[in-house]
């Protein structure tokens, strides 16, 4: 049999659940931004709790809290109260998954050199200390003097380390970083290389061209190339050396011109 | 199943860090990667909080031989405890990190939590 306290606690729990369902039902039906904000505020503590649980893995709490909060917002839109699940039970794996993805993705980001990373932390700490001491924001020169490093290094640290969106535009330009950054295989480089190589290859006879095609086009082994051409591997090896010397000479000449 | 390491300690908040360190040591010894070891520490902490909120005075943690690493956390002793609203989050977090979590009850109260972690 339930005690009075247990009964009260159960009744309170049921009423909270009904209130939760009602809130999500209204949001689902209206899509109201105001309701969404209300829900987010009500459950933001879950994002905070979960973010704290993952502190100590090399990512600052504020970053984790931000990731968790974004996951919470996404989760609010996906939650369907008709399925009978409590929101906290639904959102915890969602937030946990996003945090774990963040850890995984972060390990693929470009890492700052250790020295810069450490100096960056010192710059931030010193800036806070000087702000308190001077009663104003310190200049780069003041921070540099306190840390015994050059002003350039302080400025460099201020720039380094931030992650920016590839979709961000600069100034009045409509071009995003993604538009400006060169691709890994820059098309102009490829065209240029193609031009140079094809003009150098023009001077080779058919047999030599066949060897280049096998070895550097199809990336076959010397033995396989020899088999295709009906010659010995030794012959392919000698011929390859001769062709490369010839091409090198031609490329040197064409670059000098 | 033979346990390779056991810890028995009073369920007090100030001992959590020590327990987490010991758990990290066992995970390292068993060759778990950093992420799995960190997850294991989080799961042990959450399990201990669940037991603490149910009034247990002592916790026993058993690490068992084998791959993946098996862990069992058992509450002992009777004291005051109040289930916390955060318990739901703890349980959901355990499920999210582990997939399978086994719990047992004694006198209608959560008594032990068992899980496996690490690559098979």
Coordinates of C-alpha atoms in Angstrom, one line a residue:
Chain A
X1 CA 0.0 0.0 0.0
X2 CA 1.2 3.5 -0.8
X3 CA 2.0 5.9 1.9
X4 CA 0.5 9.4 1.8
X5 CA 3.8 11.0 0.8
X6 CA 4.2 8.4 -2.0
X7 CA 0.7 9.1 -3.2
X8 CA 1.3 12.8 -3.2
X9 CA 4.5 12.4 -5.1
X10 CA 2.9 10.1 -7.7
X11 CA 0.0 12.6 -8.2
X12 CA 2.5 15.4 -8.6
X13 CA 4.5 13.4 -11.1
X14 CA 1.3 12.6 -13.1
X15 CA 0.3 16.2 -13.1
X16 CA 3.7 17.3 -14.3
X17 CA 3.5 14.7 -17.1
X18 CA 0.1 15.9 -18.2
X19 CA 1.4 19.5 -18.2
X20 CA 4.4 18.4 -20.3
X21 CA 2.1 16.6 -22.8
X22 CA -0.2 19.6 -23.0
X23 CA 2.7 21.9 -23.7
X24 CA 4.1 19.7 -26.5
X25 CA 0.6 19.1 -28.0
X26 CA 0.0 22.9 -28.2
X27 CA 3.5 23.4 -29.8
X28 CA 2.9 20.6 -32.3
X29 CA -0.4 22.1 -33.3
X30 CA 0.5 25.7 -33.4
X31 CA 4.3 25.7 -34.2
X32 CA 4.5 28.8 -32.0
X33 CA 8.0 30.1 -31.5
X34 CA 6.9 31.5 -28.2
X35 CA 5.9 28.0 -27.0
X36 CA 9.1 26.6 -28.3
X37 CA 11.1 29.1 -26.3
X38 CA 9.0 28.3 -23.2
X39 CA 9.7 24.5 -23.7
X40 CA 13.5 25.2 -24.3
X41 CA 13.7 27.3 -21.1
X42 CA 11.9 24.6 -19.1
X43 CA 14.3 21.9 -20.2
X44 CA 17.5 23.8 -20.6
X45 CA 18.7 22.4 -17.3
X46 CA 18.9 18.9 -18.9
X47 CA 21.4 20.3 -21.4
X48 CA 23.4 21.8 -18.5
X49 CA 23.3 18.5 -16.5
X50 CA 24.4 16.4 -19.5
X51 CA 27.1 18.9 -20.6
X52 CA 28.6 18.7 -17.1
X53 CA 28.8 14.9 -17.3
X54 CA 31.2 15.1 -20.2
X55 CA 33.5 17.7 -18.8
X56 CA 37.1 16.7 -18.5
X57 CA 37.5 15.2 -22.0
X58 CA 39.3 18.1 -23.5
X59 CA 36.3 20.3 -24.4
X60 CA 35.3 23.3 -22.3
X61 CA 31.9 23.2 -20.5
X62 CA 30.6 26.2 -22.4
X63 CA 31.2 24.5 -25.7
X64 CA 29.5 21.3 -24.5
X65 CA 26.6 23.3 -23.1
X66 CA 26.2 25.0 -26.5
X67 CA 26.2 21.6 -28.3
X68 CA 23.7 20.2 -25.8
X69 CA 21.4 23.2 -26.1
X70 CA 21.3 23.0 -29.9
X71 CA 20.5 19.3 -29.6
X72 CA 17.7 20.2 -27.2
X73 CA 16.2 22.6 -29.7
X74 CA 16.4 20.0 -32.5
X75 CA 14.8 17.5 -30.1
X76 CA 11.9 19.7 -29.2
X77 CA 10.9 19.8 -32.9
X78 CA 11.2 16.0 -33.2
X79 CA 9.4 15.0 -30.0
X80 CA 6.0 13.5 -30.3
X81 CA 4.2 13.4 -26.9
X82 CA 1.6 11.0 -28.3
X83 CA 4.2 8.2 -28.2
X84 CA 3.9 8.2 -24.4
X85 CA 7.6 8.9 -23.7
X86 CA 8.7 11.4 -21.1
X87 CA 10.6 14.3 -22.8
X88 CA 13.6 13.8 -20.5
X89 CA 13.9 10.2 -21.5
X90 CA 13.6 11.1 -25.2
X91 CA 16.0 14.0 -25.1
X92 CA 18.9 12.5 -23.1
X93 CA 20.1 10.1 -25.8
X94 CA 19.6 12.8 -28.4
X95 CA 21.8 15.2 -26.5
X96 CA 24.3 12.5 -25.5
X97 CA 24.6 11.5 -29.2
X98 CA 25.2 15.1 -30.3
X99 CA 27.9 15.5 -27.6
X100 CA 29.6 12.3 -28.7
X101 CA 29.4 13.3 -32.4
X102 CA 31.0 16.6 -31.4
X103 CA 33.9 14.8 -29.7
X104 CA 34.3 12.7 -32.8
X105 CA 34.2 15.6 -35.3
X106 CA 36.4 17.7 -33.1
X107 CA 39.2 15.2 -33.3
X108 CA 39.1 15.7 -37.0
X109 CA 39.4 19.5 -36.9
X110 CA 42.7 21.2 -37.5
X111 CA 44.5 21.3 -34.2
X112 CA 46.5 24.3 -33.1
X113 CA 50.2 23.9 -32.4
X114 CA 50.5 23.1 -28.6
X115 CA 52.5 26.3 -27.9
X116 CA 49.9 28.5 -29.6
X117 CA 47.1 26.7 -27.8
X118 CA 48.8 27.2 -24.4
X119 CA 49.7 30.8 -25.2
X120 CA 46.1 31.4 -26.2
X121 CA 44.9 30.2 -22.8
X122 CA 47.4 32.5 -21.1
X123 CA 46.4 35.5 -23.2
X124 CA 42.8 35.0 -22.2
X125 CA 43.6 34.6 -18.5
X126 CA 46.0 37.6 -18.5
X127 CA 43.4 39.7 -20.3
X128 CA 40.9 39.0 -17.6
X129 CA 43.4 39.7 -14.8
X130 CA 44.5 43.0 -16.4
X131 CA 40.8 44.0 -17.0
X132 CA 40.3 43.6 -13.2
X133 CA 43.5 45.4 -12.3
X134 CA 43.2 48.3 -14.8
X135 CA 39.4 48.7 -14.8
X136 CA 39.4 48.6 -18.6
X137 CA 40.1 46.1 -21.4
X138 CA 43.8 45.8 -21.8
X139 CA 45.6 46.4 -25.1
X140 CA 47.6 43.7 -26.9
X141 CA 50.8 45.5 -25.9
X142 CA 49.8 45.4 -22.2
X143 CA 49.1 41.7 -22.4
X144 CA 52.3 41.1 -24.3
X145 CA 54.3 42.9 -21.7
X146 CA 52.8 41.0 -18.9
X147 CA 53.4 37.6 -20.6
X148 CA 56.9 38.5 -21.9
X149 CA 56.0 37.8 -25.5
X150 CA 55.7 39.9 -28.6
X151 CA 52.6 41.9 -29.5
X152 CA 52.3 40.0 -32.8
X153 CA 52.1 36.7 -30.9
X154 CA 49.3 38.0 -28.8
X155 CA 47.4 39.2 -31.8
X156 CA 48.1 35.9 -33.6
X157 CA 46.6 34.0 -30.6
X158 CA 43.6 36.2 -30.7
X159 CA 43.0 35.2 -34.3
X160 CA 43.9 31.5 -33.9
X161 CA 41.6 28.8 -32.6
X162 CA 38.2 30.1 -33.6
X163 CA 36.1 27.9 -35.7
X164 CA 34.2 29.8 -38.4
X165 CA 31.4 28.7 -40.7
X166 CA 32.3 28.0 -44.3
X167 CA 29.1 29.8 -45.2
X168 CA 30.2 33.0 -43.5
X169 CA 30.6 36.0 -45.9
X170 CA 33.3 38.7 -45.4
X171 CA 32.3 42.4 -45.6
X172 CA 30.0 43.4 -48.4
X173 CA 31.0 40.3 -50.5
X174 CA 28.5 37.7 -51.3
X175 CA 31.2 35.1 -51.6
X176 CA 31.4 32.7 -48.7
X177 CA 34.6 31.1 -47.3
X178 CA 33.6 28.0 -49.2
X179 CA 33.6 29.9 -52.5
X180 CA 36.9 31.5 -51.8
X181 CA 38.9 28.5 -50.4
X182 CA 40.8 26.6 -53.0
X183 CA 39.7 23.0 -53.5
X184 CA 42.0 20.3 -52.5
X185 CA 42.6 19.4 -56.2
X186 CA 42.6 22.9 -57.6
X187 CA 41.2 22.8 -61.1
X188 CA 43.7 25.4 -62.4
X189 CA 46.6 23.5 -61.1
X190 CA 45.3 20.4 -62.7
X191 CA 44.9 22.1 -66.1
X192 CA 48.4 23.6 -65.9
X193 CA 49.9 20.3 -64.9
X194 CA 48.0 18.5 -67.7
X195 CA 49.3 21.1 -70.3
X196 CA 52.9 20.7 -69.2
X197 CA 52.8 16.9 -69.1
X198 CA 51.0 16.5 -72.4
X199 CA 53.4 18.7 -74.2
X200 CA 56.3 16.8 -72.7
X201 CA 54.8 13.5 -73.7
X202 CA 54.5 14.6 -77.3
X203 CA 58.2 13.9 -77.9
X204 CA 57.9 10.2 -76.9
X205 CA 57.4 7.4 -79.4
X206 CA 54.4 5.1 -79.3
X207 CA 56.2 2.4 -77.2
X208 CA 57.4 4.9 -74.7
X209 CA 53.9 6.5 -74.5
X210 CA 52.5 3.0 -73.9
X211 CA 54.9 2.5 -71.0
X212 CA 54.1 5.8 -69.4
X213 CA 50.4 5.0 -69.7
X214 CA 50.8 1.6 -68.0
X215 CA 53.1 2.7 -65.3
X216 CA 51.7 6.2 -64.4
X217 CA 48.2 6.1 -65.9
X218 CA 47.1 2.7 -64.8
X219 CA 49.7 2.5 -62.1
X220 CA 50.7 -1.0 -63.0
X221 CA 53.8 -2.7 -61.6
X222 CA 56.9 -3.0 -63.8
X223 CA 56.2 -6.8 -64.0
X224 CA 52.6 -6.3 -65.2
X225 CA 53.7 -3.5 -67.7
X226 CA 56.4 -5.9 -69.1
X227 CA 53.8 -8.6 -69.5
X228 CA 51.4 -6.3 -71.3
X229 CA 54.2 -5.0 -73.6
X230 CA 55.7 -8.4 -74.2
X231 CA 59.1 -7.5 -72.9
X232 CA 61.2 -8.3 -69.8
X233 CA 60.9 -6.4 -66.5
X234 CA 64.5 -5.4 -66.8
X235 CA 63.7 -3.7 -70.2
X236 CA 60.8 -1.8 -68.6
X237 CA 63.0 -0.7 -65.8
X238 CA 65.7 0.6 -68.1
X239 CA 63.3 2.2 -70.5
X240 CA 61.4 3.9 -67.6
X241 CA 64.6 5.5 -66.3
X242 CA 65.5 6.7 -69.8
X243 CA 62.0 8.2 -70.4
X244 CA 61.9 10.0 -67.0
X245 CA 65.3 11.5 -67.8
X246 CA 64.0 12.7 -71.1
X247 CA 60.8 14.1 -69.6
X248 CA 62.8 15.9 -66.9
X249 CA 65.0 17.6 -69.4
X250 CA 62.0 18.7 -71.5
X251 CA 60.2 20.0 -68.4
X252 CA 63.2 22.0 -67.4
X253 CA 63.5 23.5 -70.8
X254 CA 59.8 24.4 -71.0
X255 CA 60.0 26.0 -67.5
X256 CA 63.0 28.0 -68.6
X257 CA 61.2 29.3 -71.6
Chain B
X1 CA 32.1 -15.1 -13.0
X2 CA 35.4 -14.2 -11.5
X3 CA 35.9 -10.5 -10.6
X4 CA 39.3 -9.0 -11.4
X5 CA 38.9 -6.0 -9.2
X6 CA 36.5 -4.9 -6.5
X7 CA 35.9 -1.7 -4.6
X8 CA 33.8 -1.3 -1.5
X9 CA 33.3 2.2 -0.1
X10 CA 30.9 4.4 1.8
X11 CA 28.5 6.1 -0.7
X12 CA 29.7 9.7 -0.1
X13 CA 30.1 12.4 -2.8
X14 CA 33.7 13.2 -1.7
X15 CA 34.8 9.6 -2.7
X16 CA 33.4 9.8 -6.3
X17 CA 36.6 11.2 -7.8
X18 CA 38.7 8.4 -6.2
X19 CA 36.3 5.8 -7.5
X20 CA 36.3 7.3 -11.0
X21 CA 40.1 7.3 -11.0
X22 CA 40.2 3.6 -9.9
X23 CA 37.6 2.8 -12.6
X24 CA 39.8 4.6 -15.2
X25 CA 42.7 2.5 -14.1
X26 CA 40.9 -0.8 -14.5
X27 CA 39.7 0.4 -18.0
X28 CA 43.2 1.2 -19.0
X29 CA 44.5 -2.1 -17.7
X30 CA 41.8 -3.9 -19.8
X31 CA 42.8 -1.9 -22.9
X32 CA 39.7 0.1 -23.3
X33 CA 40.1 3.2 -25.5
X34 CA 39.9 6.7 -23.9
X35 CA 36.3 7.2 -25.0
X36 CA 35.1 3.9 -23.7
X37 CA 37.0 4.4 -20.4
X38 CA 35.4 7.9 -20.0
X39 CA 32.0 6.5 -20.8
X40 CA 32.6 3.7 -18.2
X41 CA 33.4 6.3 -15.6
X42 CA 30.3 8.3 -16.4
X43 CA 28.2 5.2 -16.2
X44 CA 29.7 4.2 -12.8
X45 CA 29.1 7.7 -11.4
X46 CA 25.4 7.7 -12.6
X47 CA 24.9 4.2 -11.1
X48 CA 26.3 5.3 -7.8
X49 CA 24.1 8.4 -7.8
X50 CA 21.0 6.3 -8.4
X51 CA 22.0 4.0 -5.5
X52 CA 22.8 7.0 -3.2
X53 CA 19.4 8.5 -4.0
X54 CA 17.8 5.3 -2.8
X55 CA 19.4 5.5 0.6
X56 CA 22.2 2.9 0.3
X57 CA 25.1 3.6 2.6
X58 CA 27.8 1.5 0.9
X59 CA 28.5 0.6 -2.7
X60 CA 30.4 -2.4 -4.1
X61 CA 31.8 -2.2 -7.6
X62 CA 32.8 -5.4 -9.3
X63 CA 34.8 -5.6 -12.5
X64 CA 34.7 -9.0 -14.2
X65 CA 37.2 -10.8 -16.4
X66 CA 36.4 -11.0 -20.1
X67 CA 35.8 -8.9 -23.2
X68 CA 33.9 -6.6 -23.1
X69 CA 34.5 -5.5 -19.6
X70 CA 31.6 -6.3 -17.3
X71 CA 30.8 -4.0 -14.4
X72 CA 28.3 -4.5 -11.6
X73 CA 27.5 -1.9 -9.0
X74 CA 25.6 -3.0 -5.9
X75 CA 24.1 -1.0 -3.0
X76 CA 24.3 -2.1 0.6
X77 CA 22.9 -0.8 3.9
X78 CA 19.8 1.1 4.7
X79 CA 19.8 4.9 5.1
X80 CA 17.9 8.0 4.1
X81 CA 17.5 8.7 0.4
X82 CA 15.1 10.5 -1.8
X83 CA 14.8 9.6 -5.5
X84 CA 15.9 12.7 -7.5
X85 CA 14.1 14.2 -10.5
X86 CA 17.5 13.7 -12.2
X87 CA 17.3 10.0 -11.8
X88 CA 15.4 9.8 -15.1
X89 CA 18.2 11.5 -16.8
X90 CA 20.8 9.2 -15.2
X91 CA 18.9 6.1 -16.4
X92 CA 18.4 7.5 -19.9
X93 CA 22.1 8.4 -20.0
X94 CA 23.1 4.9 -19.0
X95 CA 20.9 3.5 -21.8
X96 CA 22.3 6.0 -24.3
X97 CA 25.9 5.2 -23.5
X98 CA 25.6 1.5 -23.1
X99 CA 22.6 0.1 -25.0
X100 CA 22.1 -2.7 -22.5
X101 CA 21.8 -2.1 -18.8
X102 CA 20.6 -4.7 -16.4
X103 CA 19.1 -3.7 -13.1
X104 CA 17.9 -5.7 -10.1
X105 CA 15.6 -4.7 -7.3
X106 CA 15.4 -5.7 -3.7
X107 CA 12.2 -5.0 -1.7
X108 CA 10.9 -3.0 -4.6
X109 CA 14.0 -0.8 -4.6
X110 CA 16.8 -0.6 -7.2
X111 CA 19.6 -2.7 -5.8
X112 CA 22.2 -3.3 -8.5
X113 CA 23.2 -2.1 -12.0
X114 CA 25.2 -4.2 -14.4
X115 CA 26.6 -3.4 -17.8
X116 CA 29.3 -4.3 -20.3
X117 CA 31.6 -1.8 -22.0
X118 CA 34.4 -1.9 -24.6
X119 CA 34.9 -3.8 -27.8
X120 CA 34.0 -7.5 -28.0

